Amino acid sequence: MSAEPTLDALVEALRRLPGVGAKSAQRMAVHLLQHDRDGARRIASALEESVARVHHCARCHTFTEHEICAICASPGRDARLLCVVETPADQSALERTGSYRGLYFVLMGRLSPLDGIGPDQVGARELLARAADGQVEEVILATSFTAEGEATAHVLSQALKARGLRVTRLARGVPIGSELEYVDLGTIAHALVDRR
Amino acid sequence: MSAEPTLDALVEALRRLPGVGAKSAQRMAVHLLQHDRDGARRIASALEESVARVHHCARCHTFTEHEICAICASPGRDARLLCVVETPADQSALERTGSYRGLYFVLMGRLSPLDGIGPDQVGARELLARAADGQVEEVILATSFTAEGEATAHVLSQALKARGLRVTRLARGVPIGSELEYVDLGTIAHALVDRR
């Protein structure tokens, strides 16, 4: 379809979505134009509105369309606890547990030196400034338990401890509902050390 | 993120893309807002332009921003051959082979009675009108070799033959580069019957 610049431009644009290759992009374009033109219009306007309105929360760095996000603005939160997560999705997973009443700081990524993502790119400086507000007593590092997430936690932990803050990490252990036989050995070893 | 209607609307809108669930939609939204706002703007404008400009070719039913698509408008094509495919992607696969010089009719789907997609939804009436232009001598049915694609070919074949047209189907057989051991038995049986 080389004589169709508008359609080609749409397929090319859809490829910028993460995880979408040439074939998926073409399938998406055909689906929207054939079956869901209303959906196409909605996606377009939702994207434009989001780009225009959504920015980072001045306190926790997550996405918000307000100056301060709803959680940071909530008076019912315990300002002595600050939980550091990688993404808004991680934050909502923690929120859904209903068992955390402190505040958050969302890194919007994790250290990945090979990809050029250093401490500055994950907002380490903003985190240090945020944690030094005089109210925060404990910083809970809830980055992923992957190599990059662990490295991020290590670097942040050093910097935070140097400023005299109490730093903790989510417990590692055997997930609920799993049989030991199928749990990886590193997890079992950690669960053994951290037994209580 | 229930206090963020703009972001929620974006995630909800992205779920209308085929094959995109709640988690992918959230990942896409965060990726675009964090790393590729320019991409978000491009997707939005490409969608709007496509919805406004792209429609069906008056002759072959594929997507085009002109009255007649480039292939239908090309004088070098053999107007005696009409190849029926399900999607623009199938059409471009045939074009890339470089071995077909006739014209096309793109169904934009296939029969699927359980989903409410009958002959009218796949443009059967338009195909019959198109094939009765006095120039078409042979209709090549190149729908998928799936149950639904075969049913589509069967129904169209009956209708086209009733109008005195020569109807053929793409050959079934063993794909190039495959070892017989790993080819399914139905394919081998067909290749045996159609041996030449």
Coordinates of C-alpha atoms in Angstrom, one line a residue:
Chain A
M1 CA 0.0 0.0 0.0
S2 CA 2.8 2.4 -0.9
A3 CA 0.4 4.8 -2.7
E4 CA -1.5 5.4 0.5
P5 CA 0.6 7.9 2.6
T6 CA -2.1 8.5 5.2
L7 CA -2.6 4.8 6.0
D8 CA 1.2 4.2 5.9
A9 CA 1.7 7.1 8.3
L10 CA -0.9 5.5 10.7
V11 CA 0.8 2.1 10.6
E12 CA 4.2 3.8 11.2
A13 CA 2.8 5.8 14.1
L14 CA 1.2 2.8 15.8
R15 CA 4.6 1.1 15.7
R16 CA 5.7 3.6 18.3
L17 CA 3.5 1.9 20.9
P18 CA 5.7 -0.4 23.1
G19 CA 5.4 -4.1 22.0
V20 CA 3.8 -3.3 18.7
G21 CA 5.6 -4.4 15.5
A22 CA 4.8 -4.0 11.8
K23 CA 2.2 -6.7 11.6
S24 CA 0.3 -5.7 14.8
A25 CA 0.3 -2.1 13.7
Q26 CA -1.2 -3.0 10.4
R27 CA -3.8 -5.2 12.1
M28 CA -4.7 -2.4 14.5
A29 CA -5.0 0.2 11.7
V30 CA -7.3 -2.1 9.7
H31 CA -9.4 -3.0 12.7
L32 CA -9.9 0.6 13.7
L33 CA -10.8 1.8 10.2
Q34 CA -13.0 -1.1 9.5
H35 CA -14.8 -1.8 12.7
D36 CA -14.1 1.0 15.2
R37 CA -13.7 4.5 13.8
D38 CA -15.3 5.9 16.9
G39 CA -12.6 4.1 18.9
A40 CA -9.9 5.6 16.7
R41 CA -11.3 9.1 17.4
R42 CA -11.4 8.4 21.1
I43 CA -7.8 7.2 21.2
A44 CA -6.7 10.3 19.3
S45 CA -8.5 12.7 21.6
A46 CA -7.5 10.8 24.7
L47 CA -3.8 11.0 23.6
E48 CA -4.0 14.7 22.9
E49 CA -5.7 15.5 26.1
S50 CA -3.2 13.4 28.1
V51 CA -0.2 15.0 26.4
A52 CA -1.7 18.4 27.1
R53 CA -2.8 17.9 30.7
V54 CA -0.9 15.1 32.4
H55 CA 2.5 15.9 34.0
H56 CA 4.4 14.7 37.0
C57 CA 3.2 15.3 40.5
A58 CA 5.4 17.9 42.2
R59 CA 5.8 15.7 45.2
C60 CA 5.9 12.0 44.2
H61 CA 6.7 12.3 40.5
T62 CA 3.8 10.1 39.4
F63 CA 1.4 11.2 36.6
T64 CA -1.3 13.6 37.5
E65 CA -3.3 16.3 35.9
H66 CA -3.2 18.3 39.1
E67 CA -0.3 20.1 40.8
I68 CA -0.2 17.4 43.5
C69 CA -1.6 13.9 42.9
A70 CA -4.6 12.7 44.9
I71 CA -2.5 10.4 47.2
C72 CA 0.0 13.1 48.1
A73 CA -2.8 15.6 48.7
S74 CA -4.7 13.2 51.0
P75 CA -4.6 14.3 54.6
G76 CA -5.3 10.7 55.8
R77 CA -1.9 9.5 54.7
D78 CA 1.0 8.8 57.1
A79 CA 3.7 11.4 56.0
R80 CA 6.4 9.5 58.0
L81 CA 6.4 6.6 55.5
L82 CA 7.7 7.0 51.9
C83 CA 7.4 4.0 49.6
V84 CA 9.6 4.1 46.5
V85 CA 8.2 2.3 43.4
E86 CA 9.3 2.0 39.8
T87 CA 6.0 2.7 38.0
P88 CA 2.4 3.9 38.5
A89 CA 1.4 0.3 37.9
D90 CA 3.5 -0.9 40.9
Q91 CA 2.0 1.9 42.9
S92 CA -1.5 0.8 42.1
A93 CA -0.6 -2.8 43.0
L94 CA 0.4 -1.7 46.4
E95 CA -2.7 0.5 46.8
R96 CA -4.9 -2.4 45.9
T97 CA -3.5 -4.4 48.8
G98 CA -5.1 -1.8 51.1
S99 CA -2.3 -2.4 53.6
Y100 CA -0.2 0.7 53.1
R101 CA -1.2 4.1 54.4
G102 CA 2.0 6.1 53.8
L103 CA 3.1 8.2 50.8
Y104 CA 4.9 7.2 47.6
F105 CA 7.7 8.3 45.4
V106 CA 7.4 7.0 41.8
L107 CA 10.8 6.7 40.0
M108 CA 9.2 6.2 36.6
G109 CA 11.9 3.7 35.7
R110 CA 14.9 2.0 37.2
L111 CA 18.6 2.2 36.9
S112 CA 19.9 0.7 33.6
P113 CA 23.3 2.2 32.9
L114 CA 23.6 0.3 29.6
D115 CA 20.5 2.1 28.3
G116 CA 21.8 5.4 29.6
I117 CA 19.4 5.5 32.5
G118 CA 21.4 6.7 35.5
P119 CA 20.3 8.0 38.9
D120 CA 19.3 11.4 37.4
Q121 CA 17.0 9.8 34.9
V122 CA 15.1 7.9 37.7
G123 CA 14.7 11.1 39.7
A124 CA 17.2 10.1 42.5
R125 CA 17.8 13.8 43.2
E126 CA 14.1 14.6 43.5
L127 CA 13.7 11.6 45.8
L128 CA 16.5 12.8 48.1
A129 CA 15.0 16.2 48.2
R130 CA 11.5 14.7 48.8
A131 CA 12.8 12.5 51.6
A132 CA 14.5 15.4 53.3
D133 CA 11.2 17.2 54.0
G134 CA 11.6 16.7 57.8
Q135 CA 8.5 14.5 58.0
V136 CA 9.7 11.3 56.4
E137 CA 11.2 8.9 58.9
E138 CA 11.4 5.7 56.9
V139 CA 11.9 5.0 53.2
I140 CA 10.5 1.7 52.0
L141 CA 12.3 0.6 48.8
A142 CA 9.7 -1.4 46.7
T143 CA 11.6 -1.6 43.4
S144 CA 11.5 -4.9 41.5
F145 CA 13.4 -7.9 42.6
T146 CA 15.3 -8.1 39.4
A147 CA 18.9 -7.3 38.8
E148 CA 18.1 -3.7 37.7
G149 CA 15.5 -3.2 40.5
E150 CA 18.0 -4.5 43.1
A151 CA 20.7 -2.2 41.8
T152 CA 18.3 0.7 41.9
A153 CA 17.4 -0.1 45.5
H154 CA 21.1 -0.4 46.5
V155 CA 22.1 2.9 45.0
L156 CA 19.1 4.8 46.5
S157 CA 19.6 3.0 49.9
Q158 CA 23.2 4.2 50.1
A159 CA 22.3 7.8 49.3
L160 CA 19.3 7.8 51.7
K161 CA 21.2 6.3 54.6
A162 CA 24.0 8.8 54.1
R163 CA 21.3 11.4 54.9
G164 CA 20.4 9.7 58.2
L165 CA 17.1 8.1 57.0
R166 CA 15.8 4.7 58.0
V167 CA 15.7 2.6 54.8
T168 CA 13.8 -0.7 54.5
R169 CA 13.2 -3.1 51.6
L170 CA 10.1 -5.2 50.8
A171 CA 10.5 -8.7 52.3
R172 CA 11.7 -11.4 49.9
G173 CA 10.2 -14.8 50.4
V174 CA 7.9 -17.5 49.1
P175 CA 4.8 -16.2 47.3
I176 CA 1.5 -17.2 48.9
G177 CA -0.1 -20.2 47.3
S178 CA 3.2 -21.6 45.9
E179 CA 4.6 -25.1 46.5
L180 CA 8.3 -25.1 47.6
E181 CA 9.1 -27.6 44.8
Y182 CA 8.4 -25.0 42.2
V183 CA 9.9 -21.9 43.8
D184 CA 13.4 -20.9 42.6
L185 CA 16.3 -21.6 44.9
G186 CA 17.4 -18.0 45.4
T187 CA 13.9 -17.2 46.7
I188 CA 14.0 -20.2 49.1
A189 CA 17.4 -19.3 50.3
H190 CA 16.2 -15.7 51.1
A191 CA 13.1 -17.0 52.8
L192 CA 15.3 -19.2 55.0
V193 CA 17.6 -16.4 56.0
D194 CA 14.7 -14.0 56.7
R195 CA 12.6 -16.6 58.6
R196 CA 10.6 -15.3 61.5
Chain B
M1 CA -5.3 6.3 39.8
S2 CA -9.0 6.9 40.2
A3 CA -8.6 10.7 40.7
E4 CA -7.0 11.0 37.3
P5 CA -9.8 11.0 34.7
T6 CA -7.6 12.1 31.8
L7 CA -5.2 9.2 32.3
D8 CA -7.9 6.7 33.0
A9 CA -9.6 7.8 29.8
L10 CA -6.4 7.2 27.9
V11 CA -5.9 3.7 29.3
E12 CA -9.6 2.9 28.6
A13 CA -9.2 4.2 25.0
L14 CA -6.1 2.2 24.3
R15 CA -7.9 -0.9 25.3
R16 CA -10.0 -0.6 22.2
L17 CA -6.9 -1.6 20.1
P18 CA -7.1 -5.2 19.2
G19 CA -5.1 -7.5 21.4
V20 CA -4.5 -4.8 24.1
G21 CA -5.7 -5.6 27.6
A22 CA -5.7 -3.5 30.8
K23 CA -2.0 -4.1 31.6
S24 CA -0.7 -3.4 28.1
A25 CA -2.9 -0.3 27.8
Q26 CA -1.5 1.1 31.1
R27 CA 2.1 0.2 30.0
M28 CA 1.5 2.0 26.6
A29 CA 0.1 5.1 28.3
V30 CA 3.0 5.4 30.8
H31 CA 5.5 4.8 28.0
L32 CA 4.1 7.4 25.7
L33 CA 3.7 10.0 28.5
Q34 CA 7.1 9.3 30.0
H35 CA 9.3 8.7 27.0
D36 CA 7.5 9.5 23.8
R37 CA 5.1 12.4 23.9
D38 CA 6.0 13.2 20.3
G39 CA 5.0 9.7 19.4
A40 CA 1.7 10.2 21.2
R41 CA 1.0 13.3 19.2
R42 CA 1.9 11.6 16.0
I43 CA -0.4 8.6 16.7
A44 CA -3.3 11.0 17.5
S45 CA -2.9 13.0 14.3
A46 CA -2.4 9.9 12.2
L47 CA -5.6 8.4 13.6
E48 CA -7.5 11.6 13.0
E49 CA -6.2 12.0 9.4
S50 CA -6.9 8.4 8.6
V51 CA -10.5 8.5 10.0
A52 CA -11.1 11.7 8.0
R53 CA -9.5 10.6 4.7
V54 CA -9.3 6.8 4.4
H55 CA -12.4 5.0 2.9
H56 CA -13.0 2.0 0.8
C57 CA -11.9 1.8 -2.8
A58 CA -15.0 2.1 -5.0
R59 CA -13.8 -0.9 -7.1
C60 CA -12.0 -3.4 -4.8
H61 CA -13.1 -2.3 -1.4
T62 CA -9.6 -2.0 0.1
F63 CA -8.6 1.1 2.1
T64 CA -7.6 4.1 0.1
E65 CA -7.6 7.9 0.4
H66 CA -8.4 8.2 -3.3
E67 CA -11.7 7.4 -5.2
I68 CA -10.0 4.3 -6.7
C69 CA -6.9 2.7 -5.1
A70 CA -3.6 2.6 -6.9
I71 CA -3.8 -1.0 -8.0
C72 CA -7.3 -0.7 -9.4
A73 CA -6.3 2.5 -11.2
S74 CA -3.1 1.0 -12.7
P75 CA -3.4 0.4 -16.5
G76 CA -0.8 -2.3 -16.4
R77 CA -3.0 -4.8 -14.6
D78 CA -4.8 -7.7 -16.2
A79 CA -8.5 -6.9 -15.8
R80 CA -9.5 -10.5 -16.6
L81 CA -8.2 -11.8 -13.3
L82 CA -9.8 -10.9 -10.0
C83 CA -8.2 -12.2 -6.8
V84 CA -10.4 -12.3 -3.7
V85 CA -8.5 -11.8 -0.4
E86 CA -9.7 -11.2 3.2
T87 CA -7.5 -8.3 4.3
P88 CA -5.2 -5.6 2.9
A89 CA -2.4 -7.5 4.7
D90 CA -3.2 -10.6 2.6
Q91 CA -3.3 -8.4 -0.5
S92 CA 0.2 -7.0 0.2
A93 CA 1.6 -10.5 0.9
L94 CA 0.4 -11.5 -2.6
E95 CA 1.8 -8.3 -4.1
R96 CA 5.2 -8.9 -2.5
T97 CA 5.4 -12.2 -4.4
G98 CA 5.6 -10.2 -7.6
S99 CA 3.9 -13.1 -9.4
Y100 CA 0.3 -11.7 -9.8
R101 CA -0.6 -9.0 -12.3
G102 CA -4.4 -9.1 -12.0
L103 CA -6.8 -7.1 -9.9
Y104 CA -8.1 -7.7 -6.4
F105 CA -11.3 -7.6 -4.3
V106 CA -10.7 -7.2 -0.6
L107 CA -13.5 -8.7 1.6
M108 CA -12.3 -6.9 4.8
G109 CA -13.2 -10.0 6.8
R110 CA -14.5 -13.5 6.3
L111 CA -17.8 -15.2 7.0
S112 CA -18.4 -15.9 10.7
P113 CA -22.1 -16.5 11.3
L114 CA -21.6 -16.9 15.0
D115 CA -20.2 -13.4 15.2
G116 CA -23.0 -12.0 13.0
I117 CA -20.7 -11.7 10.0
G118 CA -22.7 -12.9 7.0
P119 CA -22.2 -12.6 3.2
D120 CA -23.4 -8.9 3.3
Q121 CA -20.9 -7.9 5.9
V122 CA -18.0 -9.2 3.8
G123 CA -19.1 -7.4 0.7
A124 CA -20.4 -10.5 -1.2
R125 CA -22.9 -8.3 -3.0
E126 CA -20.3 -5.8 -4.1
L127 CA -18.0 -8.6 -5.2
L128 CA -20.7 -10.1 -7.4
A129 CA -21.4 -6.7 -8.9
R130 CA -17.6 -6.1 -9.4
A131 CA -17.1 -9.5 -11.0
A132 CA -19.9 -8.9 -13.4
D133 CA -18.2 -5.9 -15.1
G134 CA -17.8 -7.9 -18.3
Q135 CA -14.0 -7.9 -18.2
V136 CA -13.4 -10.4 -15.4
E137 CA -13.0 -13.9 -16.7
E138 CA -11.5 -15.7 -13.7
V139 CA -12.0 -15.2 -9.9
I140 CA -9.2 -16.5 -7.8
L141 CA -10.4 -17.2 -4.2
A142 CA -7.4 -16.5 -1.9
T143 CA -9.2 -16.5 1.4
S144 CA -7.5 -18.2 4.4
F145 CA -7.2 -22.0 4.6
T146 CA -9.0 -22.0 7.9
A147 CA -12.6 -23.2 8.6
E148 CA -14.0 -19.7 8.2
G149 CA -11.9 -18.9 5.2
E150 CA -12.9 -22.1 3.5
A151 CA -16.6 -21.5 4.2
T152 CA -16.2 -18.0 2.8
A153 CA -14.6 -19.4 -0.4
H154 CA -17.3 -22.0 -0.7
V155 CA -20.2 -19.5 -0.4
L156 CA -18.6 -17.0 -2.8
S157 CA -17.7 -19.8 -5.2
Q158 CA -21.3 -21.0 -5.5
A159 CA -22.6 -17.5 -6.1
L160 CA -19.9 -16.6 -8.7
K161 CA -20.3 -19.9 -10.6
A162 CA -24.0 -19.4 -10.7
R163 CA -23.2 -16.2 -12.7
G164 CA -21.1 -18.2 -15.2
L165 CA -17.7 -17.1 -13.9
R166 CA -14.6 -19.3 -13.8
V167 CA -13.6 -19.7 -10.1
T168 CA -10.3 -21.1 -8.9
R169 CA -8.7 -21.4 -5.4
L170 CA -5.1 -21.0 -4.3
A171 CA -3.4 -24.4 -4.4
R172 CA -3.1 -26.2 -1.1
G173 CA 0.2 -28.1 -0.5
V174 CA 3.4 -28.5 1.4
P175 CA 5.1 -25.1 2.2
I176 CA 8.5 -24.5 0.6
G177 CA 11.3 -25.4 3.0
S178 CA 9.3 -27.7 5.2
E179 CA 10.1 -31.3 6.1
L180 CA 7.2 -33.7 5.6
E181 CA 7.6 -35.1 9.1
Y182 CA 6.4 -31.7 10.5
V183 CA 3.6 -30.9 8.1
D184 CA 0.1 -31.6 9.3
L185 CA -1.6 -34.6 7.8
G186 CA -4.5 -32.7 6.2
T187 CA -2.0 -30.7 4.2
I188 CA -0.1 -33.8 3.1
A189 CA -3.3 -35.5 2.0
H190 CA -4.2 -32.4 -0.1
A191 CA -0.8 -32.2 -1.6
L192 CA -1.1 -35.9 -2.6
V193 CA -4.4 -35.4 -4.2
D194 CA -3.3 -32.3 -6.1
R195 CA 0.1 -33.8 -7.1
R196 CA 1.3 -32.7 -10.6

